[in-house]
Short mmCIF file of C-alpha atoms and ligand atoms in Angstrom, two decimals:
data_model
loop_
_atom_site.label_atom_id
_atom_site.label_comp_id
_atom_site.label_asym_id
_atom_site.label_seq_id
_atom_site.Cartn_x
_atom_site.Cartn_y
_atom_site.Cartn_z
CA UNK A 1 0.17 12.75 -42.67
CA UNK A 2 -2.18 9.97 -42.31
CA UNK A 3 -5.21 10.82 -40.05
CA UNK A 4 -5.33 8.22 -37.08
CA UNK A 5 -8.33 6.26 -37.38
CA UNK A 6 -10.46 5.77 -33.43
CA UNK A 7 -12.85 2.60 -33.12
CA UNK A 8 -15.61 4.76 -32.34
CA UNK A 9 -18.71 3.03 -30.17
CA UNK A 10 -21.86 5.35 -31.81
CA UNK A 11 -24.24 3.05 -29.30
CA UNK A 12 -24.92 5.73 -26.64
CA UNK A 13 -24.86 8.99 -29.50
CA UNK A 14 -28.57 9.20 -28.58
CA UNK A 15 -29.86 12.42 -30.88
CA UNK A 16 -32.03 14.36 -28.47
CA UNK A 17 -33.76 17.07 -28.72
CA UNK A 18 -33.35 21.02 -27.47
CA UNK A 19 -34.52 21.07 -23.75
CA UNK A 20 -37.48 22.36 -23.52
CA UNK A 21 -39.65 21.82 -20.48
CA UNK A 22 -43.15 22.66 -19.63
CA UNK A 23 -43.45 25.57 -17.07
CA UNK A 24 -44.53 24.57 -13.67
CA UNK A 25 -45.98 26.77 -10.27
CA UNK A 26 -43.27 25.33 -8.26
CA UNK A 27 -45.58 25.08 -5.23
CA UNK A 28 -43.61 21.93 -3.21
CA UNK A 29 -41.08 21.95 -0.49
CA UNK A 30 -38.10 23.25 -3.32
CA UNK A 31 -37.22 23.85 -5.70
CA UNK A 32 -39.34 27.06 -5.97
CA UNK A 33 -39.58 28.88 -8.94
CA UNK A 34 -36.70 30.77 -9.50
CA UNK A 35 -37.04 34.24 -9.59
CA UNK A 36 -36.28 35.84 -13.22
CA UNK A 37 -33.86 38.18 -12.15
CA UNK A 38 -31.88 35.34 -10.95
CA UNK A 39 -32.11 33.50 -14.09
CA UNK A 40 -31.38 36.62 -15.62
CA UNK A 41 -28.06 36.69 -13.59
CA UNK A 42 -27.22 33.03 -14.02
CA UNK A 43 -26.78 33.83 -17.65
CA UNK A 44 -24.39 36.64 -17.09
CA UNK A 45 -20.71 36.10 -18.54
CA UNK A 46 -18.96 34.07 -16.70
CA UNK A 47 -15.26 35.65 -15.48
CA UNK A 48 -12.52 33.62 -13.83
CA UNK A 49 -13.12 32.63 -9.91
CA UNK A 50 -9.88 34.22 -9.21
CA UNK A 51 -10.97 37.44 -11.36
CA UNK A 52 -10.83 41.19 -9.07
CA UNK A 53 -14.65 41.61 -10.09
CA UNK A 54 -15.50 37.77 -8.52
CA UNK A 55 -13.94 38.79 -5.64
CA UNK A 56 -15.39 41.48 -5.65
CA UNK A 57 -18.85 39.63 -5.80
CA UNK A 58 -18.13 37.54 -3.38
CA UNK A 59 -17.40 39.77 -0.95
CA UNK A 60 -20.89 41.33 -1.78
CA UNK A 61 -22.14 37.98 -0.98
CA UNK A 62 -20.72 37.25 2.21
CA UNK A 63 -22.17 40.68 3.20
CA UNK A 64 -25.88 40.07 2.15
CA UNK A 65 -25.81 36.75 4.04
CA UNK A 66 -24.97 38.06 7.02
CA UNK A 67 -27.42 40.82 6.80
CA UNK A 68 -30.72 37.77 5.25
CA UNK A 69 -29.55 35.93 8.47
CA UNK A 70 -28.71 39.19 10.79
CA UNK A 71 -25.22 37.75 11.83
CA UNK A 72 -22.16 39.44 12.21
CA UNK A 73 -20.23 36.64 11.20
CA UNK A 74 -17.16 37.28 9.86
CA UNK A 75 -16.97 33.17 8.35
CA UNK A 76 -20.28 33.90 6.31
CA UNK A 77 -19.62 31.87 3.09
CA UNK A 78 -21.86 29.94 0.25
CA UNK A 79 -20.79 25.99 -0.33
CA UNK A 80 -20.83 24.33 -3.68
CA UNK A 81 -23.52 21.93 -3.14
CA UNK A 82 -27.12 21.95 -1.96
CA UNK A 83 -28.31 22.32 2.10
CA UNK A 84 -27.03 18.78 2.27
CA UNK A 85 -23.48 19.75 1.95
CA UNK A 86 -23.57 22.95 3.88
CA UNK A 87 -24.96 20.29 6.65
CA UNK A 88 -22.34 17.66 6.44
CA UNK A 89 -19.97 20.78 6.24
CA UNK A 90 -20.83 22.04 9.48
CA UNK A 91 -20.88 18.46 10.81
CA UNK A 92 -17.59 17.51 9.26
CA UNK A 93 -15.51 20.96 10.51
CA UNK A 94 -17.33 21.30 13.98
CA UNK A 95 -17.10 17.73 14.99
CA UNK A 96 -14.01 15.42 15.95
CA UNK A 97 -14.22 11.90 16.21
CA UNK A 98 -15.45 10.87 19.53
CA UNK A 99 -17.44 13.69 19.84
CA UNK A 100 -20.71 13.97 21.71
CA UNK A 101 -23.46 15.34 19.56
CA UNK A 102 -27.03 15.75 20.34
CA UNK A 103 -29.29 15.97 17.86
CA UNK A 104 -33.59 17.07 17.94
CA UNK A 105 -35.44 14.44 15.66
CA UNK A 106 -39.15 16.01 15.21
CA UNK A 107 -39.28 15.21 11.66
CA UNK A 108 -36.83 13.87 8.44
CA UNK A 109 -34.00 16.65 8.81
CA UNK A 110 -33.00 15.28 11.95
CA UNK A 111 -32.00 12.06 11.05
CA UNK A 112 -30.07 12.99 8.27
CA UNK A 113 -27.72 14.96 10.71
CA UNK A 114 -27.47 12.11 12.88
CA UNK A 115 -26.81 10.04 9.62
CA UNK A 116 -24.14 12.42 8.85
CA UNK A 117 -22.39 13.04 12.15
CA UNK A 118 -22.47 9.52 12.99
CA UNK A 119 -20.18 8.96 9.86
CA UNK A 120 -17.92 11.20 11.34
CA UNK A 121 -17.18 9.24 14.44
CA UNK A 122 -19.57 11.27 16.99
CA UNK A 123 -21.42 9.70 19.75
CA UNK A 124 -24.67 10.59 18.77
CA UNK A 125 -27.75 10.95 20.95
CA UNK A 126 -31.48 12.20 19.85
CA UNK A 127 -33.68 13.81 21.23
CA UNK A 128 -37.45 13.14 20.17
CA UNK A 129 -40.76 14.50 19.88
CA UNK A 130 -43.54 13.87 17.61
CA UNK A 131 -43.63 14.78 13.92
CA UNK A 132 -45.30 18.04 13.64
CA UNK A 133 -44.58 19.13 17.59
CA UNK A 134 -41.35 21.09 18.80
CA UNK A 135 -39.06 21.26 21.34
CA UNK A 136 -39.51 23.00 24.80
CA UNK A 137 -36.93 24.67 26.08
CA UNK A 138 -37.20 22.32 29.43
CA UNK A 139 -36.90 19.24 27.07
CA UNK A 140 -33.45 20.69 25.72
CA UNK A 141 -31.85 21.57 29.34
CA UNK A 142 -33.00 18.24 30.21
CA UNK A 143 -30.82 16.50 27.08
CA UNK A 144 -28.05 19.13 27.71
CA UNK A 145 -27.93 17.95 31.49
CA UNK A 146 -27.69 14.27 30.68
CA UNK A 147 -25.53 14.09 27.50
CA UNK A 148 -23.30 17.18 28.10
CA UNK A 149 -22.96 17.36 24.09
CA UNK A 150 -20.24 19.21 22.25
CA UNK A 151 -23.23 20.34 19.52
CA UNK A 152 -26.53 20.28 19.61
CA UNK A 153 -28.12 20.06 16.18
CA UNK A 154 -31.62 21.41 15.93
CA UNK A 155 -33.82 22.31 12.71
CA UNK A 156 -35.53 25.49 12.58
CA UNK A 157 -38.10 24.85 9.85
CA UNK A 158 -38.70 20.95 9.71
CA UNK A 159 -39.53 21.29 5.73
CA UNK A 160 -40.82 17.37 6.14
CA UNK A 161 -43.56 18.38 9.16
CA UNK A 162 -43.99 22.35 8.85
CA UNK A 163 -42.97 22.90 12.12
CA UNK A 164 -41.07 26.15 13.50
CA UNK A 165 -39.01 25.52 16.47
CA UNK A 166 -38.63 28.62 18.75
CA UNK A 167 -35.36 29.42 19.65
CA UNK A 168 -35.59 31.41 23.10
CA UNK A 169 -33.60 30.63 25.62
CA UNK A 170 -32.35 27.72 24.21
CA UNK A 171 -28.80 29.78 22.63
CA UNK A 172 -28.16 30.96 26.64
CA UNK A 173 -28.50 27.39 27.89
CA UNK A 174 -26.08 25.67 24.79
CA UNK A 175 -23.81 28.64 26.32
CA UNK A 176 -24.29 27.62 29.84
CA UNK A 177 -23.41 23.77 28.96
CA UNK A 178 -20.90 25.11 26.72
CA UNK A 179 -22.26 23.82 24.05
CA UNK A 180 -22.25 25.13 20.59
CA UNK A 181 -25.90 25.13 18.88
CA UNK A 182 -25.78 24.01 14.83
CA UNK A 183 -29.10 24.70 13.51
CA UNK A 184 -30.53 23.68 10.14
CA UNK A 185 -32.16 26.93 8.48
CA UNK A 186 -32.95 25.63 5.02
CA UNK A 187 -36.41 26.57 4.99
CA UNK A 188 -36.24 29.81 6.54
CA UNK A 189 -33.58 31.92 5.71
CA UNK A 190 -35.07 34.70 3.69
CA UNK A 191 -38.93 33.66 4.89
CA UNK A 192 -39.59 33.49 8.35
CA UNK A 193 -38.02 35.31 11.17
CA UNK A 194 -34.68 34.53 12.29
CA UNK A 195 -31.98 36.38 14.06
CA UNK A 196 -29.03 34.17 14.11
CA UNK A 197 -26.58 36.53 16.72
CA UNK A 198 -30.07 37.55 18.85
CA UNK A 199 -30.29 33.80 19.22
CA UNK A 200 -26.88 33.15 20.18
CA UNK A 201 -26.51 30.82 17.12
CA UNK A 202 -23.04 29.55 16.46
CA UNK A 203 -23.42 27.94 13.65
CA UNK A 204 -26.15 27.63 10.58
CA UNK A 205 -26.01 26.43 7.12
CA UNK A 206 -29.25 26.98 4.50
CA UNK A 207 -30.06 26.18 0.95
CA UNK A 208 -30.46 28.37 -1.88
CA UNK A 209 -34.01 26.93 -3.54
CA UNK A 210 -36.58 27.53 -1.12
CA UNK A 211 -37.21 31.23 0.25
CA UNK A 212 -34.58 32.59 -1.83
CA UNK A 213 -35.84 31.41 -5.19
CA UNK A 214 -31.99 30.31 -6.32
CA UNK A 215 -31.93 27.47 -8.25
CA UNK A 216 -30.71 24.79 -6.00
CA UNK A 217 -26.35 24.14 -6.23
CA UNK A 218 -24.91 26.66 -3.81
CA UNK A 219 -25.88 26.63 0.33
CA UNK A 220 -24.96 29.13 2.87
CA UNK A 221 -22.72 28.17 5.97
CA UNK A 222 -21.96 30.70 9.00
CA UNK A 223 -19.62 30.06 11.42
CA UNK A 224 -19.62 32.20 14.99
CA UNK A 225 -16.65 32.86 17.31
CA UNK A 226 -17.37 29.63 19.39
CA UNK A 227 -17.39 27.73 16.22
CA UNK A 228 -14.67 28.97 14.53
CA UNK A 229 -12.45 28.09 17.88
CA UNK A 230 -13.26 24.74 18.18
CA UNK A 231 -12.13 24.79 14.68
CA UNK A 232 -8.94 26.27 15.39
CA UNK A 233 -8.27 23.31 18.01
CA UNK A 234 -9.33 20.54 16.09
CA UNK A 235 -6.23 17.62 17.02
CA UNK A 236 -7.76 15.71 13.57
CA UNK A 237 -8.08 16.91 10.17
CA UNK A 238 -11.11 17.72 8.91
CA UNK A 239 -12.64 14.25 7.60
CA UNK A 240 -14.14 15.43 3.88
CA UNK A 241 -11.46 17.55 1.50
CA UNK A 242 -13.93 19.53 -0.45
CA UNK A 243 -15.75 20.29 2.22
CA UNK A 244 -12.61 21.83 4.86
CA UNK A 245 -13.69 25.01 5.91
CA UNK A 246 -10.46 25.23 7.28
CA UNK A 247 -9.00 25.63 3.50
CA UNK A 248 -12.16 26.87 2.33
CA UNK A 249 -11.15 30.08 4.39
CA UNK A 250 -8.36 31.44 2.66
CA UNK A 251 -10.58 31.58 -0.49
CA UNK A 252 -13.43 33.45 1.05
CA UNK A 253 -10.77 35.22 3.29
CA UNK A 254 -7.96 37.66 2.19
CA UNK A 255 -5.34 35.93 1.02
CA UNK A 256 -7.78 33.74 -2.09
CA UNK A 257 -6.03 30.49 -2.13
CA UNK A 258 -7.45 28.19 -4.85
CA UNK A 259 -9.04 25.55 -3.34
CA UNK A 260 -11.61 24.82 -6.00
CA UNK A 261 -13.07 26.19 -8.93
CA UNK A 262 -16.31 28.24 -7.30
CA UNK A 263 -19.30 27.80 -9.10
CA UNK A 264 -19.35 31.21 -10.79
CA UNK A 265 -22.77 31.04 -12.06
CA UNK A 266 -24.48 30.12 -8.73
CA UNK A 267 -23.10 32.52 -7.35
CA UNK A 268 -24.39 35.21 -9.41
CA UNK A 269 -27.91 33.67 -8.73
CA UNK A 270 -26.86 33.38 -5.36
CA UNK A 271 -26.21 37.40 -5.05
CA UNK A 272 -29.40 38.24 -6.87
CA UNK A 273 -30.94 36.42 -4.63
CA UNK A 274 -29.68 38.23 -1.49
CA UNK A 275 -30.07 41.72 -3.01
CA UNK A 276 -34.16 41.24 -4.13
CA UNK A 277 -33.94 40.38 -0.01
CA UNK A 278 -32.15 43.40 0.93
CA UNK A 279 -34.76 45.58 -1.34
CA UNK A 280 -37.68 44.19 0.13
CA UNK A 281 -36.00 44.12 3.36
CA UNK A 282 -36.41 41.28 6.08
CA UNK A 283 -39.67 42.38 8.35
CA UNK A 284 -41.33 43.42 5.07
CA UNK A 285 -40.41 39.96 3.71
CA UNK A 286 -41.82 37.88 6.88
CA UNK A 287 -44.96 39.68 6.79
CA UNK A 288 -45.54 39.03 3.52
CA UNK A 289 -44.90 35.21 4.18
CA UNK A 290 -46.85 35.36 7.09
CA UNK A 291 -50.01 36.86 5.35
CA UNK A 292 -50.04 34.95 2.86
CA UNK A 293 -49.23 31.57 4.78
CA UNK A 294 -52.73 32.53 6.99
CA UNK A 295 -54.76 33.69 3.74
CA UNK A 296 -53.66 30.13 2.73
CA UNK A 297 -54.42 28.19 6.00
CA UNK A 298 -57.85 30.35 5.74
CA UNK A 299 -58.73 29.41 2.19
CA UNK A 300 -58.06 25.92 3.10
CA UNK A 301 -60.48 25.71 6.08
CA UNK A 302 -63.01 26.92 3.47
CA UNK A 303 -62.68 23.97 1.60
CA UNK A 304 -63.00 21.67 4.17
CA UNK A 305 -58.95 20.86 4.70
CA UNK A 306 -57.10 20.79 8.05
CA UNK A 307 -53.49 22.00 8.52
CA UNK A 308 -51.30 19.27 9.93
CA UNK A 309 -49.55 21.54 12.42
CA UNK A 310 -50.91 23.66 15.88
CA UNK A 311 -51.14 27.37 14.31
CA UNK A 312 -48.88 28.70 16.64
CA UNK A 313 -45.78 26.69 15.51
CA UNK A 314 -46.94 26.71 11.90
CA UNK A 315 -44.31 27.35 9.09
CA UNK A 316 -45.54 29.91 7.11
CA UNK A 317 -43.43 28.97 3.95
CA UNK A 318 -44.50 25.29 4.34
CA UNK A 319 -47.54 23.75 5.11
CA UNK A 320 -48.51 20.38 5.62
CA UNK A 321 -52.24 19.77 4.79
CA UNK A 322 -53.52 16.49 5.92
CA UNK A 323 -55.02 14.27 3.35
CA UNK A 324 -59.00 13.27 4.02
CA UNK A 325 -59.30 9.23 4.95
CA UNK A 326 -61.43 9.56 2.21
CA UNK A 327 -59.71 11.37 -0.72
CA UNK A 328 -56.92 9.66 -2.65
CA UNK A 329 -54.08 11.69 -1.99
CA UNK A 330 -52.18 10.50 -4.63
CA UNK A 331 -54.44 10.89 -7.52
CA UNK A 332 -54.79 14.63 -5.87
CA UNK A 333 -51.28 15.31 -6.36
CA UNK A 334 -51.08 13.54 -9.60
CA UNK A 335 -53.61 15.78 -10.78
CA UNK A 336 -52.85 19.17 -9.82
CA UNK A 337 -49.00 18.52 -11.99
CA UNK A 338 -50.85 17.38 -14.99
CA UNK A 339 -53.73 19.50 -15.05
CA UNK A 340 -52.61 22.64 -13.50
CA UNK A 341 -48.71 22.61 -13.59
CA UNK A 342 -48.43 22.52 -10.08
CA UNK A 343 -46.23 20.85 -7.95
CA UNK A 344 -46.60 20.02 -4.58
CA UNK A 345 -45.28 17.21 -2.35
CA UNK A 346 -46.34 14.05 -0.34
CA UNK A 347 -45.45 13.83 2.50
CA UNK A 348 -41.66 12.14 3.87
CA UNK A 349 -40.93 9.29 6.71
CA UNK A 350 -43.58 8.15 8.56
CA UNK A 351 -46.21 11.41 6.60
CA UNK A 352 -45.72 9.45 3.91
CA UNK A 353 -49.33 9.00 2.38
CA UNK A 354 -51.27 11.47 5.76
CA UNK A 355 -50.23 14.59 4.27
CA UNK A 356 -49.47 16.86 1.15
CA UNK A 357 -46.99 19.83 1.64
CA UNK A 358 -47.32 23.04 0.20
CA UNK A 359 -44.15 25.22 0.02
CA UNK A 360 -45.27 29.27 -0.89
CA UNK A 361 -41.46 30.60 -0.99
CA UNK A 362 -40.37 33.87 -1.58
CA UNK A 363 -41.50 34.68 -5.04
CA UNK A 364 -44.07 32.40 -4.54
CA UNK A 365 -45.56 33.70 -1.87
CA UNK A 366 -47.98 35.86 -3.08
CA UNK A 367 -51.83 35.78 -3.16
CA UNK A 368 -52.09 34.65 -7.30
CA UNK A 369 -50.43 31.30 -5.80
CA UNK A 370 -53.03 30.71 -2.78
CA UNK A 371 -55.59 31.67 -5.34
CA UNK A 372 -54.79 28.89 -8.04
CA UNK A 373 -53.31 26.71 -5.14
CA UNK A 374 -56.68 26.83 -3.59
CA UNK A 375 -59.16 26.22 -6.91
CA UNK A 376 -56.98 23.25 -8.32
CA UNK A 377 -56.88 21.66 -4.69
CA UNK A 378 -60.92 22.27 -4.26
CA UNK A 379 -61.83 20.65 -7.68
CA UNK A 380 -58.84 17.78 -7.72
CA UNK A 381 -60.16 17.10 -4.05
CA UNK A 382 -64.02 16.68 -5.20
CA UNK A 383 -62.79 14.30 -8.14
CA UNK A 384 -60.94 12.01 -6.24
CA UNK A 385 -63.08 12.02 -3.40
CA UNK A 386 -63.50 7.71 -2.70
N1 PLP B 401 -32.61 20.54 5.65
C1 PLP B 401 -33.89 20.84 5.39
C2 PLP B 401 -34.76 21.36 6.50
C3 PLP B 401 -34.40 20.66 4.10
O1 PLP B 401 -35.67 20.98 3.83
C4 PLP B 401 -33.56 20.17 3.08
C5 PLP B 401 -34.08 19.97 1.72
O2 PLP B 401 -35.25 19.93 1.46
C6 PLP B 401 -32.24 19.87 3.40
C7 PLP B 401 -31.79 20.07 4.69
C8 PLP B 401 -31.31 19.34 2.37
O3 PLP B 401 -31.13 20.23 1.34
P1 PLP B 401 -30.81 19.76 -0.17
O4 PLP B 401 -31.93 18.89 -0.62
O5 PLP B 401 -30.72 21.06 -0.87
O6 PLP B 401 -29.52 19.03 -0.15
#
């Protein structure tokens, strides 16, 4: 049989070569390094995401997220897809067109949920405070009083300022307007306190590369009672397919309806993840950011640098340092990658070019990190001193 001849186009058969990249001390706002154990698991056989021992797994999962974010959440699930589409998936599910949403901007996080909600048809009002500050609790009855929101979206650890906002009182008063509270936890699960049921949370969604040293691809999303009804009496579909929680549930639920192919892989990082928190266990593992956060606010007073953010609301997984007038902050960063293997970050928005931010993240947070973090930073900051 004659072979059928294809008009081949060799223009884009670029020959490359094996990947092979230089090692780096992951020291920005994420990715963090990965830790080897989950590397180790993302290499594991891969079985079919409708196989008994996947299910098994990801009822393991579901488990070890509720306990890394001390929620008894029944609707405790990973998303395919970074924080960003664990956020639009809360946004998308929770909200209906028309909506009223209200929404703290102290930093970059903010806007992108009003970005995102907006695109959903919500009415969206902010709330705003400085980059770097937080919210008082007075400041939120006063936005609940006058917009009488549906949601109110708030970011727990503002990854682009380094900010922590406190969550007392503010869960009662979201109940009192009855208004369900969404918050952003991407840079905290797994690293700084947080007690999602304590804080009457109904609804939080995280990312996988910052205090849980995952590689990033896979984000967790929680759902409380309050949320999960307001699901149930949604009059519109919910806006984004792949994201429809509302499908999405009889996967992660008991009767395992395809919906789409999980990411089997990520999820194996994913549970390795959650079980090197569940060994160390969660107070252990916030006092070991904590300490090492202040060793590294410490070391950098020694060397003449300033934190960006008032101690007491300081993230201890990510610090913003603010760049000297006089030191080009740039070069500084530019530096530290090529001479050290360090990453770290400028800073985002309007801290664009004022300040540098440091991410020490689970496995990274440990005093070899502040140690290097603090010599390369020292000299780099001497050499490009204008
Ligand atoms: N929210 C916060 C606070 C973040 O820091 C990030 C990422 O840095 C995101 C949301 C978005 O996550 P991703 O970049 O994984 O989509």
């Amino acid at each position: 049989m004659a072979q059928k001849s294809y008009n081949i186009n060799n223009a884009h058969r670029k020959q490359t070569q094996q990947l092979d990249v230089y090692p780096r001390f992951l020291f920005g706002p994420g990715p963090s390094n990965a830790h080897p154990r989950i590397l180790q698991a993302m290499g594991m056989r891969q079985v079919g995401h409708l196989d008994p021992q996947f299910l098994a797994l990801m009822d393991e999962i579901q488990e070890l997220l509720r306990y890394a974010w001390q929620t008894d959440n029944e609707f405790t699930i990973p998303v395919s897809g970074t924080g960003s589409a664990a956020m639009e998936a809360s946004l998308a599910n929770l909200l209906e067109s028309g909506d009223k949403v209200l929404i703290g901007v102290n930093g970059y996080f903010g806007n992108r949920m009003t970005d995102m909600a907006e695109r959903y048809g919500a009415e969206v009002h902010q709330l705003h405070r400085p980059w770097g500050t937080v919210f008082s609790v007075d400041e939120i009855r006063q936005g609940l009083e006058k917009h009488r929101p549906a949601i109110l979206g708030l970011v727990h650890a503002e990854t682009s300022t380094g900010a922590c906002q406190p969550f007392d009182e503010i869960g009662d008063l979201c109940r009192k307007y009855d208004c369900l509270l969404l918050v952003d936890t991407v840079t905290s699960l797994g690293g700084i306190p947080l007690l999602l049921d304590e804080w009457k949370i109904d609804a939080a969604y995280s990312g996988s590369q910052k205090c849980l040293n995952c590689p990033p691809g896979i984000a967790p999303l929680t759902f409380g009672e309050r949320a999960i009804a307001k699901l149930k009496k949604r009059k519109s579909k919910v806006a984004n397919w792949y994201l429809d929680m509302t499908m999405l549930m009889d996967y992660w639920g008991d009767n395992r309806t395809y919906h789409h192919t999980a990411p089997i892989n990520m999820n194996y990082g994913l549970r390795e993840a959650l079980r090197i928190v569940a060994e160390e266990g969660l107070e252990e593992r916030w006092e070991r950011h904590q300490t090492i956060g202040e060793s590294f606010w410490e070391g950098l007073e020694g060397i003449g640098l300033e934190c960006f953010v008032e101690k007491r609301y300081r993230l201890s997984s990510l610090t913003t340092v603010k760049i000297p007038e006089d030191v080009d902050g740039r070069a500084v960063h530019k530096h530290l990658l090529e001479e050290y293997n360090i990453e770290i970050a400028g800073g985002l928005g309007e801290l664009s070019g004022k300040v540098w931010r440091v991410g020490l993240m689970g496995y990274n947070s440990r005093s070899s990190s502040v140690a290097l973090l603090l010599g390369a930073l020292k000299s780099a900051v001497a050499l490009y001193r204008r």
